[in-house]
Coordinates of C-alpha atoms in Angstrom, one line a residue:
M23 CA -7.8 -53.0 -71.5
G24 CA -7.7 -53.3 -75.3
R25 CA -4.9 -54.7 -77.4
T26 CA -3.8 -51.6 -79.2
K27 CA -2.3 -48.3 -78.2
L28 CA -1.5 -45.2 -80.2
V29 CA 1.5 -42.9 -79.6
T30 CA 2.1 -39.3 -80.7
A31 CA 3.9 -36.1 -79.7
Y32 CA 3.2 -32.4 -79.4
W33 CA 6.3 -30.3 -79.0
M34 CA 5.5 -26.7 -79.9
D35 CA 6.5 -23.2 -79.1
I36 CA 10.1 -24.0 -80.2
Y37 CA 10.1 -21.7 -83.3
G38 CA 13.3 -20.1 -82.4
P39 CA 16.8 -21.4 -81.3
P40 CA 18.0 -23.9 -80.4
Y41 CA 15.3 -26.1 -82.2
Y42 CA 13.7 -23.9 -84.9
G43 CA 10.5 -26.0 -84.7
A44 CA 7.1 -25.7 -86.5
V45 CA 5.5 -22.3 -86.9
P46 CA 2.8 -21.4 -84.4
N47 CA 0.0 -21.4 -86.9
R48 CA 0.2 -25.2 -87.1
K49 CA -1.2 -25.5 -83.6
E50 CA -4.8 -25.4 -84.8
R51 CA -4.3 -28.3 -87.1
Y52 CA -2.2 -30.3 -84.5
L53 CA -4.7 -29.7 -81.6
G54 CA -7.8 -30.4 -83.7
S55 CA -6.3 -33.6 -85.2
L56 CA -5.2 -34.7 -81.6
I57 CA -8.9 -34.4 -80.5
S58 CA -9.9 -36.7 -83.4
H59 CA -7.1 -39.1 -82.6
A60 CA -8.3 -39.3 -78.9
R61 CA -11.8 -40.2 -80.1
I62 CA -10.8 -43.1 -82.3
G63 CA -11.6 -45.4 -79.5
V64 CA -8.2 -46.8 -78.5
P65 CA -5.9 -45.4 -75.8
I66 CA -3.4 -42.8 -76.9
V67 CA -0.5 -41.3 -75.2
C68 CA 0.8 -37.9 -76.3
Y69 CA 4.4 -36.8 -75.3
T70 CA 5.0 -33.1 -74.8
H71 CA 7.4 -30.9 -72.9
E72 CA 6.7 -28.7 -69.8
R73 CA 5.9 -25.6 -71.8
N74 CA 2.9 -27.3 -73.5
L75 CA 1.7 -29.4 -70.6
E76 CA -0.9 -26.9 -69.4
E77 CA -2.2 -26.4 -73.0
L78 CA -2.7 -30.1 -73.5
T79 CA -4.2 -30.6 -70.0
E80 CA -6.8 -28.0 -70.8
L81 CA -7.6 -29.5 -74.1
K82 CA -8.2 -32.9 -72.6
A83 CA -10.5 -31.3 -70.0
K84 CA -12.4 -29.1 -72.4
Y85 CA -13.1 -31.8 -74.9
S86 CA -13.5 -34.7 -72.4
L87 CA -10.7 -36.8 -74.0
E88 CA -10.7 -39.7 -71.6
N89 CA -8.5 -41.9 -73.9
L90 CA -5.7 -39.3 -73.9
E91 CA -2.7 -39.7 -71.6
I92 CA -0.2 -37.0 -71.5
K93 CA 3.5 -37.7 -70.7
V94 CA 6.3 -35.1 -70.4
K95 CA 9.6 -35.7 -72.1
E96 CA 11.9 -32.7 -72.8
L97 CA 13.5 -32.4 -76.2
S98 CA 16.8 -32.2 -74.4
D99 CA 16.2 -35.8 -73.1
I100 CA 15.5 -37.3 -76.5
K101 CA 18.0 -39.9 -77.6
Y102 CA 21.2 -38.5 -78.9
A103 CA 20.1 -34.9 -78.3
D104 CA 23.6 -33.8 -77.3
W105 CA 24.9 -35.2 -80.5
Y106 CA 22.3 -33.4 -82.6
E107 CA 23.3 -30.1 -80.9
R108 CA 27.0 -30.6 -81.6
I109 CA 26.4 -31.2 -85.3
K110 CA 24.1 -28.1 -85.4
Q111 CA 26.9 -26.0 -83.8
E112 CA 29.3 -27.1 -86.5
N113 CA 27.1 -25.5 -89.3
R114 CA 27.9 -28.0 -91.9
P115 CA 26.1 -27.4 -95.2
E116 CA 24.5 -30.8 -95.1
T117 CA 23.4 -30.5 -91.5
F118 CA 19.9 -29.2 -92.0
S119 CA 18.9 -31.1 -95.1
E120 CA 15.1 -31.1 -95.5
I121 CA 14.5 -30.3 -91.8
D122 CA 13.7 -26.7 -91.7
G123 CA 11.0 -26.2 -89.0
R124 CA 11.4 -29.9 -88.0
P125 CA 14.3 -30.5 -85.7
P126 CA 15.8 -33.9 -85.3
E127 CA 14.8 -34.0 -81.7
V128 CA 11.2 -34.1 -83.0
L129 CA 11.6 -36.1 -86.2
W130 CA 13.9 -38.7 -84.8
G131 CA 12.4 -38.5 -81.3
K132 CA 9.4 -40.5 -82.3
F133 CA 11.6 -43.6 -82.5
D134 CA 12.9 -43.0 -79.0
I135 CA 9.4 -42.7 -77.5
M136 CA 8.2 -45.7 -79.5
E137 CA 11.0 -47.7 -78.0
T138 CA 9.9 -46.6 -74.6
E139 CA 6.2 -47.4 -75.1
C140 CA 6.8 -50.8 -76.8
T141 CA 9.2 -51.7 -73.9
N142 CA 6.9 -50.6 -71.1
S143 CA 3.3 -50.9 -72.4
D144 CA 1.1 -53.9 -71.7
H145 CA -0.6 -53.5 -75.1
E146 CA 0.2 -56.1 -77.7
F147 CA 0.2 -53.5 -80.6
V148 CA 1.7 -50.0 -80.7
Y149 CA 1.3 -47.4 -83.5
W150 CA 2.9 -44.1 -84.1
I151 CA 0.5 -41.5 -85.5
D152 CA 1.6 -37.9 -86.3
V153 CA -0.3 -35.4 -84.1
G154 CA -1.5 -33.5 -87.1
L155 CA -2.3 -36.4 -89.5
Q156 CA -6.0 -35.7 -89.8
H157 CA -6.2 -32.7 -91.9
V158 CA -7.9 -32.0 -95.3
G159 CA -4.5 -32.1 -97.1
L160 CA -4.4 -35.9 -96.5
F161 CA -8.1 -36.8 -95.7
P162 CA -10.6 -35.3 -98.2
W163 CA -13.8 -33.7 -97.1
W164 CA -15.9 -36.7 -97.6
T165 CA -13.9 -38.5 -94.8
N166 CA -15.1 -35.9 -92.3
P167 CA -18.5 -36.6 -90.7
N168 CA -18.8 -32.9 -89.8
R169 CA -18.2 -31.5 -93.3
N170 CA -21.7 -30.0 -93.5
H171 CA -21.8 -28.5 -90.1
P172 CA -22.0 -24.6 -90.5
A173 CA -19.1 -24.2 -88.0
V174 CA -16.7 -26.8 -89.5
E175 CA -14.2 -24.2 -90.9
R176 CA -13.7 -22.4 -87.7
D177 CA -14.1 -25.0 -85.0
I178 CA -11.0 -27.2 -84.5
E179 CA -13.2 -29.9 -82.9
L180 CA -15.0 -30.3 -86.2
K181 CA -12.5 -29.4 -88.9
F182 CA -9.6 -31.8 -88.5
N183 CA -11.4 -35.1 -88.7
G184 CA -11.0 -38.0 -91.1
S185 CA -12.9 -40.6 -89.0
N186 CA -15.0 -42.0 -91.9
V187 CA -11.8 -43.6 -92.9
L188 CA -9.4 -43.4 -89.8
N189 CA -11.4 -45.0 -87.0
K190 CA -11.4 -47.9 -84.6
G191 CA -12.2 -50.2 -87.4
V192 CA -8.7 -49.8 -88.8
F193 CA -7.1 -51.0 -85.5
D194 CA -9.7 -53.7 -85.0
A195 CA -8.9 -55.2 -88.4
L196 CA -5.0 -54.8 -87.9
E197 CA -5.3 -56.8 -84.6
N198 CA -6.6 -59.8 -86.6
Y199 CA -3.8 -60.1 -89.1
I200 CA -0.7 -57.8 -88.4
G201 CA 1.0 -60.1 -85.9
Q202 CA 4.5 -59.5 -85.3
R203 CA 4.9 -57.2 -88.3
V204 CA 5.2 -53.4 -88.8
A205 CA 2.5 -51.7 -90.8
T206 CA 4.0 -48.8 -92.8
L207 CA 2.8 -46.4 -95.4
V208 CA 5.1 -46.5 -98.5
S209 CA 5.1 -44.3 -101.6
V210 CA 6.0 -46.0 -104.8
N211 CA 7.7 -42.7 -105.7
R212 CA 10.9 -41.2 -104.1
E213 CA 9.8 -39.1 -100.9
S214 CA 13.1 -37.9 -99.3
S215 CA 16.8 -37.6 -100.0
E216 CA 18.9 -40.7 -99.4
Y217 CA 22.6 -40.4 -98.8
L218 CA 23.5 -43.2 -101.1
N219 CA 27.1 -42.1 -101.8
I220 CA 28.3 -42.5 -98.2
E221 CA 30.4 -45.6 -97.6
G222 CA 28.5 -48.2 -95.5
F223 CA 25.0 -47.0 -96.5
T224 CA 22.7 -49.2 -98.5
A225 CA 22.3 -48.7 -102.2
W226 CA 19.0 -47.8 -104.0
F227 CA 17.3 -51.2 -103.3
R228 CA 13.6 -51.6 -103.4
P229 CA 12.9 -48.4 -105.3
R230 CA 9.1 -48.6 -104.8
S231 CA 9.3 -48.9 -101.1
N232 CA 9.7 -45.3 -99.8
P233 CA 8.3 -45.0 -96.3
I234 CA 6.7 -42.0 -94.8
A235 CA 6.8 -41.4 -91.1
G236 CA 3.3 -40.2 -90.2
F237 CA 2.0 -43.6 -89.3
F238 CA 3.7 -46.9 -88.5
G239 CA 3.5 -49.7 -85.9
G240 CA 2.2 -53.1 -85.1
G241 CA 3.4 -56.0 -82.9
K242 CA 5.6 -54.6 -80.2
Q243 CA 8.6 -56.8 -80.8
A244 CA 8.6 -56.2 -84.5
V245 CA 8.4 -52.4 -83.8
L246 CA 11.3 -52.7 -81.4
D247 CA 13.3 -54.4 -84.1
Y248 CA 12.4 -51.8 -86.6
C249 CA 13.4 -49.0 -84.2
A250 CA 16.8 -50.7 -83.6
C251 CA 17.4 -50.8 -87.4
Y252 CA 16.4 -47.2 -87.5
W253 CA 19.0 -46.2 -85.0
E254 CA 21.7 -48.3 -86.7
Y255 CA 21.4 -46.1 -89.8
G256 CA 20.7 -43.0 -87.6
V257 CA 24.1 -43.3 -86.0
K258 CA 25.7 -43.8 -89.4
H259 CA 24.2 -40.4 -90.4
L260 CA 25.3 -38.8 -87.2
E261 CA 28.9 -40.0 -87.6
K262 CA 28.9 -38.2 -91.0
G263 CA 27.5 -35.1 -89.5
I264 CA 24.1 -35.4 -91.2
L265 CA 20.8 -34.4 -89.7
C266 CA 17.9 -35.2 -92.0
H267 CA 14.4 -36.1 -92.4
E268 CA 13.6 -39.4 -90.5
Q269 CA 12.1 -40.8 -93.7
S270 CA 15.5 -40.8 -95.3
I271 CA 16.7 -43.1 -92.6
M272 CA 13.5 -45.2 -92.7
K273 CA 14.3 -45.8 -96.4
H274 CA 17.5 -47.5 -95.4
V275 CA 15.6 -49.6 -93.0
H276 CA 13.2 -50.7 -95.7
N277 CA 16.2 -51.6 -97.9
T278 CA 17.6 -54.1 -95.4
F279 CA 14.9 -54.9 -92.8
D280 CA 13.4 -58.5 -92.9
T281 CA 10.5 -58.0 -95.4
S282 CA 8.5 -60.8 -93.7
K283 CA 8.3 -58.4 -90.7
L284 CA 6.9 -55.5 -92.9
Y285 CA 3.3 -55.0 -94.1
E286 CA 3.7 -52.2 -96.6
F287 CA 0.6 -50.2 -97.7
Q288 CA 1.4 -48.6 -101.0
F289 CA 0.3 -45.2 -102.3
E290 CA 1.2 -42.9 -105.2
T291 CA 0.3 -39.4 -103.9
H292 CA -0.7 -37.5 -100.8
Q293 CA -3.6 -36.0 -102.6
Y294 CA -4.6 -35.2 -106.2
H295 CA -5.8 -31.7 -107.0
V296 CA -9.1 -32.4 -108.7
P297 CA -12.6 -32.1 -107.2
L298 CA -13.0 -35.9 -107.3
F299 CA -10.5 -36.2 -104.3
H300 CA -13.0 -34.5 -102.0
E301 CA -16.2 -36.1 -103.5
K302 CA -15.8 -39.8 -103.4
P303 CA -13.4 -42.6 -102.3
W304 CA -10.6 -43.7 -104.5
E305 CA -11.5 -47.2 -105.8
S306 CA -9.0 -48.0 -108.6
P307 CA -6.5 -46.4 -110.9
A308 CA -9.3 -45.2 -113.1
D309 CA -9.8 -42.6 -110.3
G310 CA -6.3 -41.3 -110.7
L311 CA -3.3 -41.8 -108.5
K312 CA -3.8 -43.8 -105.4
P313 CA -3.9 -41.4 -102.4
V314 CA -2.4 -42.1 -99.0
Y315 CA -5.7 -42.1 -97.1
R316 CA -6.7 -45.1 -99.2
C317 CA -4.1 -47.1 -97.2
F318 CA -6.2 -46.8 -94.0
M319 CA -9.3 -48.2 -96.0
D320 CA -7.0 -51.1 -97.1
M321 CA -6.1 -51.8 -93.5
T322 CA -9.7 -52.0 -92.6
L323 CA -10.5 -54.3 -95.5
G324 CA -7.4 -56.4 -94.8
Q325 CA -6.5 -56.4 -98.5
N326 CA -3.7 -54.2 -99.6
Y327 CA -4.5 -52.6 -103.0
A328 CA -0.9 -53.0 -104.1
L329 CA 0.5 -51.0 -107.0
D330 CA 3.3 -53.4 -108.0

């Protein structure tokens, strides 16, 4: 058994009430990216609900995804699910801030299952990775080893792959230096709304530390501490009747969490809309704004190209 484990989730076919989840046309991206995740070379567990279990089981068999473990957890069993539902039923104007198509059971649920995996897993390091992370909006074409294949645009096994950057080398490198810290991707620009006007919430500290939720993790105890801090602020949101993007809550965590337990990889943009993005790696500000995929290159190199 290796030292590192990945965790993700696939809760689909919930487009209507009560969850109003992601639109069905995202399935191709999510499943194609999951295939690539499962071929990184470290174990990965994917949580799902009963309605998608057969779909994932068939995917695992069809593509021989031996590293993929599938676990069932219904959205109704996610931490504070009853509380989310009560707030939704109240129809407060602030209730659905930024979460159209992304219910709190899914957005916040990643912290619930990360707590479970960090508590029960024998692995030293546990990382969350969004199921659809490997797509061309974040990972340019040059990161896809299949980019010149004639079927790349129509075959999900080929299309959603950034493994020239996101590969086992990332996690082998992190094992050598992450220790009991949490690796996070942070934008130097504001990413989400923060409810700073609510008594008891943190002020706008650390303005260039704006975490995104697509990837985070590290030493298990540090991750558990991070999740506990997340829920501390999550409950404050719930007490005010607010359901929001998980990144809004993560911002409060980064304002107050022990920074010695954080390893923040900075970026400036998700992508830049010039041909250079898809042609060559970003190397310096001379190439434009630093894209988020470069953070995974920094992880492999063990030298964060910080922007501060």
